[in-house]
Amino acid sequence: MKAMPGRIRIIGGNLRNSRLNVPDLPGLRPTSERVRETLFNWLAPTIAGVRALDLCAGTGALGIEALSRGAAAVQFVEPERAAAEALRGNLARLKAEGADVVAVDAMHFLHGAPRPFGLAFLDPPFALQLWTPLAQQLEQGGWLADAAQIYVESPRGQSLALPPNWVSHREGHAGDVRYALYRRSQSVPLS
């Protein structure tokens, strides 16, 4: 389930009911309101003050929702220049503080100097099949805080090879989309 290009709504926090302009770009698939509402209900006890990484940001709806609900800062990474410019425009219009947008490829970004984040959103374009390499680089590259939470959105039925110390916390389905929240453990769980 995805919102159609045009405008989408922030559903909670101090930016509640704000509208985001969404460019009409191939492969841009904003996370639905229903999924965002469920995710941020899960995150409610831990979102305040967290530093978040919105990797493959697209519209930035996940990161902006996090800012709206009390995240201290969000790093947005979006390689598509038109999407990055739309995101910058939305952030400026909303006067969202603590946001930084870089218009680079996610893997290129993750090969830079790491800064640990307490929350990461991993929702790459489905057609690119980037879950495994991005997850591995997040984990091995020093991008995640010790007890970080990682949100992963993927096609329903898609088999993902995620780091073994990412422990499934909660998951759901909406149409053809599977969404899941993982918690990073310092040890690999026994099977």
PDB file of C-alpha atoms in Angstrom:
ATOM      1  CA  MET A   1       0.000   0.000   0.000  1.00  0.00           C
ATOM      2  CA  LYS A   2       1.424   3.359  -0.927  1.00  0.00           C
ATOM      3  CA  ALA A   3       0.295   6.931  -1.013  1.00  0.00           C
ATOM      4  CA  MET A   4      -0.067   8.388  -4.478  1.00  0.00           C
ATOM      5  CA  PRO A   5       2.342  11.120  -5.602  1.00  0.00           C
ATOM      6  CA  GLY A   6       1.117  14.613  -4.859  1.00  0.00           C
ATOM      7  CA  ARG A   7       0.786  15.189  -1.122  1.00  0.00           C
ATOM      8  CA  ILE A   8       1.024  13.037   1.963  1.00  0.00           C
ATOM      9  CA  ARG A   9       0.248  13.892   5.576  1.00  0.00           C
ATOM     10  CA  ILE A  10       2.324  13.755   8.758  1.00  0.00           C
ATOM     11  CA  ILE A  11       0.114  11.890  11.200  1.00  0.00           C
ATOM     12  CA  GLY A  12       1.482  12.681  14.674  1.00  0.00           C
ATOM     13  CA  GLY A  13       3.524  14.991  16.847  1.00  0.00           C
ATOM     14  CA  ASN A  14       4.054  18.741  16.580  1.00  0.00           C
ATOM     15  CA  LEU A  15       3.864  18.652  12.745  1.00  0.00           C
ATOM     16  CA  ARG A  16       0.639  16.621  12.764  1.00  0.00           C
ATOM     17  CA  ASN A  17      -1.561  17.178   9.695  1.00  0.00           C
ATOM     18  CA  SER A  18       1.232  18.987   7.845  1.00  0.00           C
ATOM     19  CA  ARG A  19       1.298  18.058   4.176  1.00  0.00           C
ATOM     20  CA  LEU A  20       4.416  17.006   2.304  1.00  0.00           C
ATOM     21  CA  ASN A  21       4.738  17.748  -1.392  1.00  0.00           C
ATOM     22  CA  VAL A  22       5.663  14.550  -3.216  1.00  0.00           C
ATOM     23  CA  PRO A  23       7.310  14.728  -6.642  1.00  0.00           C
ATOM     24  CA  ASP A  24       6.055  12.379  -9.336  1.00  0.00           C
ATOM     25  CA  LEU A  25       9.169  10.232  -9.780  1.00  0.00           C
ATOM     26  CA  PRO A  26       9.482   6.620 -10.957  1.00  0.00           C
ATOM     27  CA  GLY A  27       9.870   4.185  -8.082  1.00  0.00           C
ATOM     28  CA  LEU A  28       9.016   6.723  -5.363  1.00  0.00           C
ATOM     29  CA  ARG A  29       6.842   4.814  -2.909  1.00  0.00           C
ATOM     30  CA  PRO A  30       5.933   6.787   0.239  1.00  0.00           C
ATOM     31  CA  THR A  31       5.195   4.663   3.304  1.00  0.00           C
ATOM     32  CA  SER A  32       1.437   4.658   3.868  1.00  0.00           C
ATOM     33  CA  GLU A  33      -0.192   6.541   6.739  1.00  0.00           C
ATOM     34  CA  ARG A  34      -1.445   3.291   8.235  1.00  0.00           C
ATOM     35  CA  VAL A  35       2.036   1.757   8.314  1.00  0.00           C
ATOM     36  CA  ARG A  36       3.613   4.955   9.686  1.00  0.00           C
ATOM     37  CA  GLU A  37       0.983   5.134  12.415  1.00  0.00           C
ATOM     38  CA  THR A  38       1.686   1.544  13.478  1.00  0.00           C
ATOM     39  CA  LEU A  39       5.460   2.005  13.338  1.00  0.00           C
ATOM     40  CA  PHE A  40       5.438   5.172  15.419  1.00  0.00           C
ATOM     41  CA  ASN A  41       3.115   3.605  17.980  1.00  0.00           C
ATOM     42  CA  TRP A  42       5.812   0.935  18.359  1.00  0.00           C
ATOM     43  CA  LEU A  43       8.522   3.590  18.617  1.00  0.00           C
ATOM     44  CA  ALA A  44       6.612   5.932  20.974  1.00  0.00           C
ATOM     45  CA  PRO A  45       8.486   4.929  24.166  1.00  0.00           C
ATOM     46  CA  THR A  46      11.921   5.444  22.577  1.00  0.00           C
ATOM     47  CA  ILE A  47      11.635   8.189  19.931  1.00  0.00           C
ATOM     48  CA  ALA A  48      12.267  11.254  22.122  1.00  0.00           C
ATOM     49  CA  GLY A  49      15.814  12.531  21.725  1.00  0.00           C
ATOM     50  CA  VAL A  50      16.957   9.798  19.331  1.00  0.00           C
ATOM     51  CA  ARG A  51      19.307  10.479  16.406  1.00  0.00           C
ATOM     52  CA  ALA A  52      17.810   8.845  13.307  1.00  0.00           C
ATOM     53  CA  LEU A  53      19.051   7.917   9.845  1.00  0.00           C
ATOM     54  CA  ASP A  54      16.497   7.927   7.009  1.00  0.00           C
ATOM     55  CA  LEU A  55      18.455   5.951   4.419  1.00  0.00           C
ATOM     56  CA  CYS A  56      16.882   5.965   0.926  1.00  0.00           C
ATOM     57  CA  ALA A  57      14.648   8.738   2.257  1.00  0.00           C
ATOM     58  CA  GLY A  58      12.467   9.350  -0.798  1.00  0.00           C
ATOM     59  CA  THR A  59       9.791  11.761   0.468  1.00  0.00           C
ATOM     60  CA  GLY A  60      11.379  11.783   3.930  1.00  0.00           C
ATOM     61  CA  ALA A  61       8.008  10.929   5.491  1.00  0.00           C
ATOM     62  CA  LEU A  62       9.567   8.496   7.985  1.00  0.00           C
ATOM     63  CA  GLY A  63      12.269  10.911   9.125  1.00  0.00           C
ATOM     64  CA  ILE A  64       9.924  13.906   9.255  1.00  0.00           C
ATOM     65  CA  GLU A  65       7.458  11.836  11.281  1.00  0.00           C
ATOM     66  CA  ALA A  66      10.341  11.040  13.677  1.00  0.00           C
ATOM     67  CA  LEU A  67      11.240  14.745  13.992  1.00  0.00           C
ATOM     68  CA  SER A  68       7.586  15.594  14.557  1.00  0.00           C
ATOM     69  CA  ARG A  69       7.458  13.103  17.425  1.00  0.00           C
ATOM     70  CA  GLY A  70      10.583  14.275  19.235  1.00  0.00           C
ATOM     71  CA  ALA A  71      13.660  12.823  17.535  1.00  0.00           C
ATOM     72  CA  ALA A  72      16.648  15.084  18.235  1.00  0.00           C
ATOM     73  CA  ALA A  73      18.022  14.901  14.685  1.00  0.00           C
ATOM     74  CA  VAL A  74      17.479  13.077  11.406  1.00  0.00           C
ATOM     75  CA  GLN A  75      20.030  12.524   8.652  1.00  0.00           C
ATOM     76  CA  PHE A  76      18.206  12.086   5.330  1.00  0.00           C
ATOM     77  CA  VAL A  77      20.012  10.305   2.477  1.00  0.00           C
ATOM     78  CA  GLU A  78      18.398  10.478  -0.961  1.00  0.00           C
ATOM     79  CA  PRO A  79      20.302  10.117  -4.269  1.00  0.00           C
ATOM     80  CA  GLU A  80      17.534  11.370  -6.584  1.00  0.00           C
ATOM     81  CA  ARG A  81      18.155  15.123  -6.847  1.00  0.00           C
ATOM     82  CA  ALA A  82      14.496  16.036  -7.461  1.00  0.00           C
ATOM     83  CA  ALA A  83      13.387  14.038  -4.416  1.00  0.00           C
ATOM     84  CA  ALA A  84      16.173  15.542  -2.278  1.00  0.00           C
ATOM     85  CA  GLU A  85      15.192  19.066  -3.367  1.00  0.00           C
ATOM     86  CA  ALA A  86      11.513  18.377  -2.615  1.00  0.00           C
ATOM     87  CA  LEU A  87      12.531  17.049   0.798  1.00  0.00           C
ATOM     88  CA  ARG A  88      14.633  20.159   1.513  1.00  0.00           C
ATOM     89  CA  GLY A  89      11.685  22.316   0.454  1.00  0.00           C
ATOM     90  CA  ASN A  90       9.286  20.453   2.744  1.00  0.00           C
ATOM     91  CA  LEU A  91      11.692  20.693   5.698  1.00  0.00           C
ATOM     92  CA  ALA A  92      12.189  24.436   5.149  1.00  0.00           C
ATOM     93  CA  ARG A  93       8.449  25.084   4.805  1.00  0.00           C
ATOM     94  CA  LEU A  94       7.769  23.122   8.014  1.00  0.00           C
ATOM     95  CA  LYS A  95      10.683  24.857   9.812  1.00  0.00           C
ATOM     96  CA  ALA A  96      11.824  21.380  10.905  1.00  0.00           C
ATOM     97  CA  GLU A  97      14.928  21.637  13.067  1.00  0.00           C
ATOM     98  CA  GLY A  98      17.575  18.943  13.389  1.00  0.00           C
ATOM     99  CA  ALA A  99      17.313  17.799   9.769  1.00  0.00           C
ATOM    100  CA  ASP A 100      20.145  17.373   7.283  1.00  0.00           C
ATOM    101  CA  VAL A 101      19.669  16.163   3.683  1.00  0.00           C
ATOM    102  CA  VAL A 102      22.467  14.739   1.560  1.00  0.00           C
ATOM    103  CA  ALA A 103      21.852  13.909  -2.088  1.00  0.00           C
ATOM    104  CA  VAL A 104      24.073  10.840  -2.461  1.00  0.00           C
ATOM    105  CA  ASP A 105      23.663   7.126  -3.022  1.00  0.00           C
ATOM    106  CA  ALA A 106      23.033   5.247   0.258  1.00  0.00           C
ATOM    107  CA  MET A 107      26.003   2.904  -0.159  1.00  0.00           C
ATOM    108  CA  HIS A 108      28.302   5.822  -0.964  1.00  0.00           C
ATOM    109  CA  PHE A 109      27.077   7.588   2.177  1.00  0.00           C
ATOM    110  CA  LEU A 110      27.686   4.461   4.290  1.00  0.00           C
ATOM    111  CA  HIS A 111      31.300   4.309   3.100  1.00  0.00           C
ATOM    112  CA  GLY A 112      31.913   7.678   4.762  1.00  0.00           C
ATOM    113  CA  ALA A 113      32.899   8.357   8.367  1.00  0.00           C
ATOM    114  CA  PRO A 114      30.318   6.645  10.612  1.00  0.00           C
ATOM    115  CA  ARG A 115      28.209   8.373  13.236  1.00  0.00           C
ATOM    116  CA  PRO A 116      26.143   5.923  15.319  1.00  0.00           C
ATOM    117  CA  PHE A 117      22.373   6.348  15.124  1.00  0.00           C
ATOM    118  CA  GLY A 118      19.806   5.043  17.610  1.00  0.00           C
ATOM    119  CA  LEU A 119      17.189   4.549  14.884  1.00  0.00           C
ATOM    120  CA  ALA A 120      17.591   3.714  11.198  1.00  0.00           C
ATOM    121  CA  PHE A 121      14.936   3.510   8.494  1.00  0.00           C
ATOM    122  CA  LEU A 122      15.844   1.020   5.750  1.00  0.00           C
ATOM    123  CA  ASP A 123      13.280   1.321   2.951  1.00  0.00           C
ATOM    124  CA  PRO A 124      15.156   1.201  -0.369  1.00  0.00           C
ATOM    125  CA  PRO A 125      13.426   1.150  -3.758  1.00  0.00           C
ATOM    126  CA  PHE A 126      12.083  -2.385  -4.000  1.00  0.00           C
ATOM    127  CA  ALA A 127      13.359  -2.951  -7.545  1.00  0.00           C
ATOM    128  CA  LEU A 128      16.993  -2.356  -6.499  1.00  0.00           C
ATOM    129  CA  GLN A 129      17.172  -5.234  -3.970  1.00  0.00           C
ATOM    130  CA  LEU A 130      19.475  -3.295  -1.634  1.00  0.00           C
ATOM    131  CA  TRP A 131      18.383  -4.650   1.767  1.00  0.00           C
ATOM    132  CA  THR A 132      21.286  -7.054   2.322  1.00  0.00           C
ATOM    133  CA  PRO A 133      24.218  -4.829   1.269  1.00  0.00           C
ATOM    134  CA  LEU A 134      22.826  -1.772   3.066  1.00  0.00           C
ATOM    135  CA  ALA A 135      22.034  -3.753   6.233  1.00  0.00           C
ATOM    136  CA  GLN A 136      25.522  -5.269   6.253  1.00  0.00           C
ATOM    137  CA  GLN A 137      27.158  -1.875   5.817  1.00  0.00           C
ATOM    138  CA  LEU A 138      24.972  -0.328   8.544  1.00  0.00           C
ATOM    139  CA  GLU A 139      25.987  -3.103  10.926  1.00  0.00           C
ATOM    140  CA  GLN A 140      29.657  -3.488  10.028  1.00  0.00           C
ATOM    141  CA  GLY A 141      30.376   0.169   9.312  1.00  0.00           C
ATOM    142  CA  GLY A 142      29.686   1.510  12.789  1.00  0.00           C
ATOM    143  CA  TRP A 143      26.466   3.323  11.871  1.00  0.00           C
ATOM    144  CA  LEU A 144      24.272   1.826  14.606  1.00  0.00           C
ATOM    145  CA  ALA A 145      24.310   2.561  18.336  1.00  0.00           C
ATOM    146  CA  ASP A 146      24.559  -0.423  20.662  1.00  0.00           C
ATOM    147  CA  ALA A 147      20.802  -0.858  21.152  1.00  0.00           C
ATOM    148  CA  ALA A 148      19.664   0.749  17.888  1.00  0.00           C
ATOM    149  CA  GLN A 149      16.285   0.029  16.366  1.00  0.00           C
ATOM    150  CA  ILE A 150      16.067  -0.606  12.645  1.00  0.00           C
ATOM    151  CA  TYR A 151      12.878  -0.308  10.606  1.00  0.00           C
ATOM    152  CA  VAL A 152      12.826  -2.389   7.406  1.00  0.00           C
ATOM    153  CA  GLU A 153      10.167  -2.157   4.695  1.00  0.00           C
ATOM    154  CA  SER A 154      10.138  -4.767   1.923  1.00  0.00           C
ATOM    155  CA  PRO A 155       7.794  -6.652  -0.408  1.00  0.00           C
ATOM    156  CA  ARG A 156       5.640  -9.181   1.388  1.00  0.00           C
ATOM    157  CA  GLY A 157       7.164 -12.639   0.912  1.00  0.00           C
ATOM    158  CA  GLN A 158      10.648 -11.269   0.124  1.00  0.00           C
ATOM    159  CA  SER A 159      13.386 -13.229   1.892  1.00  0.00           C
ATOM    160  CA  LEU A 160      15.885 -10.848   3.503  1.00  0.00           C
ATOM    161  CA  ALA A 161      19.406 -11.684   4.674  1.00  0.00           C
ATOM    162  CA  LEU A 162      19.798  -9.285   7.596  1.00  0.00           C
ATOM    163  CA  PRO A 163      22.569  -9.295  10.214  1.00  0.00           C
ATOM    164  CA  PRO A 164      21.966 -12.105  12.716  1.00  0.00           C
ATOM    165  CA  ASN A 165      22.139  -9.736  15.689  1.00  0.00           C
ATOM    166  CA  TRP A 166      19.133  -7.773  14.411  1.00  0.00           C
ATOM    167  CA  VAL A 167      16.401  -9.277  16.551  1.00  0.00           C
ATOM    168  CA  SER A 168      12.852  -9.062  15.235  1.00  0.00           C
ATOM    169  CA  HIS A 169      10.763  -6.983  17.627  1.00  0.00           C
ATOM    170  CA  ARG A 170       7.503  -6.411  15.747  1.00  0.00           C
ATOM    171  CA  GLU A 171       6.211  -6.800  12.211  1.00  0.00           C
ATOM    172  CA  GLY A 172       3.108  -6.387  10.126  1.00  0.00           C
ATOM    173  CA  HIS A 173       1.754  -6.433   6.590  1.00  0.00           C
ATOM    174  CA  ALA A 174      -0.194  -3.915   4.548  1.00  0.00           C
ATOM    175  CA  GLY A 175      -1.168  -5.126   1.112  1.00  0.00           C
ATOM    176  CA  ASP A 176       1.990  -6.309  -0.640  1.00  0.00           C
ATOM    177  CA  VAL A 177       4.302  -4.642   1.908  1.00  0.00           C
ATOM    178  CA  ARG A 178       5.978  -6.200   4.934  1.00  0.00           C
ATOM    179  CA  TYR A 179       7.190  -3.805   7.593  1.00  0.00           C
ATOM    180  CA  ALA A 180       9.285  -4.820  10.579  1.00  0.00           C
ATOM    181  CA  LEU A 181      11.096  -3.276  13.511  1.00  0.00           C
ATOM    182  CA  TYR A 182      14.345  -4.878  14.654  1.00  0.00           C
ATOM    183  CA  ARG A 183      16.433  -4.280  17.750  1.00  0.00           C
ATOM    184  CA  ARG A 184      20.184  -4.510  17.508  1.00  0.00           C
ATOM    185  CA  SER A 185      21.715  -6.913  20.009  1.00  0.00           C
ATOM    186  CA  GLN A 186      25.384  -7.024  20.961  1.00  0.00           C
ATOM    187  CA  SER A 187      25.319 -10.807  20.654  1.00  0.00           C
ATOM    188  CA  VAL A 188      24.010 -13.145  17.996  1.00  0.00           C
ATOM    189  CA  PRO A 189      20.895 -14.942  19.275  1.00  0.00           C
ATOM    190  CA  LEU A 190      21.086 -18.727  19.480  1.00  0.00           C
ATOM    191  CA  SER A 191      18.850 -20.524  17.023  1.00  0.00           C
TER     192      SER A 191
END
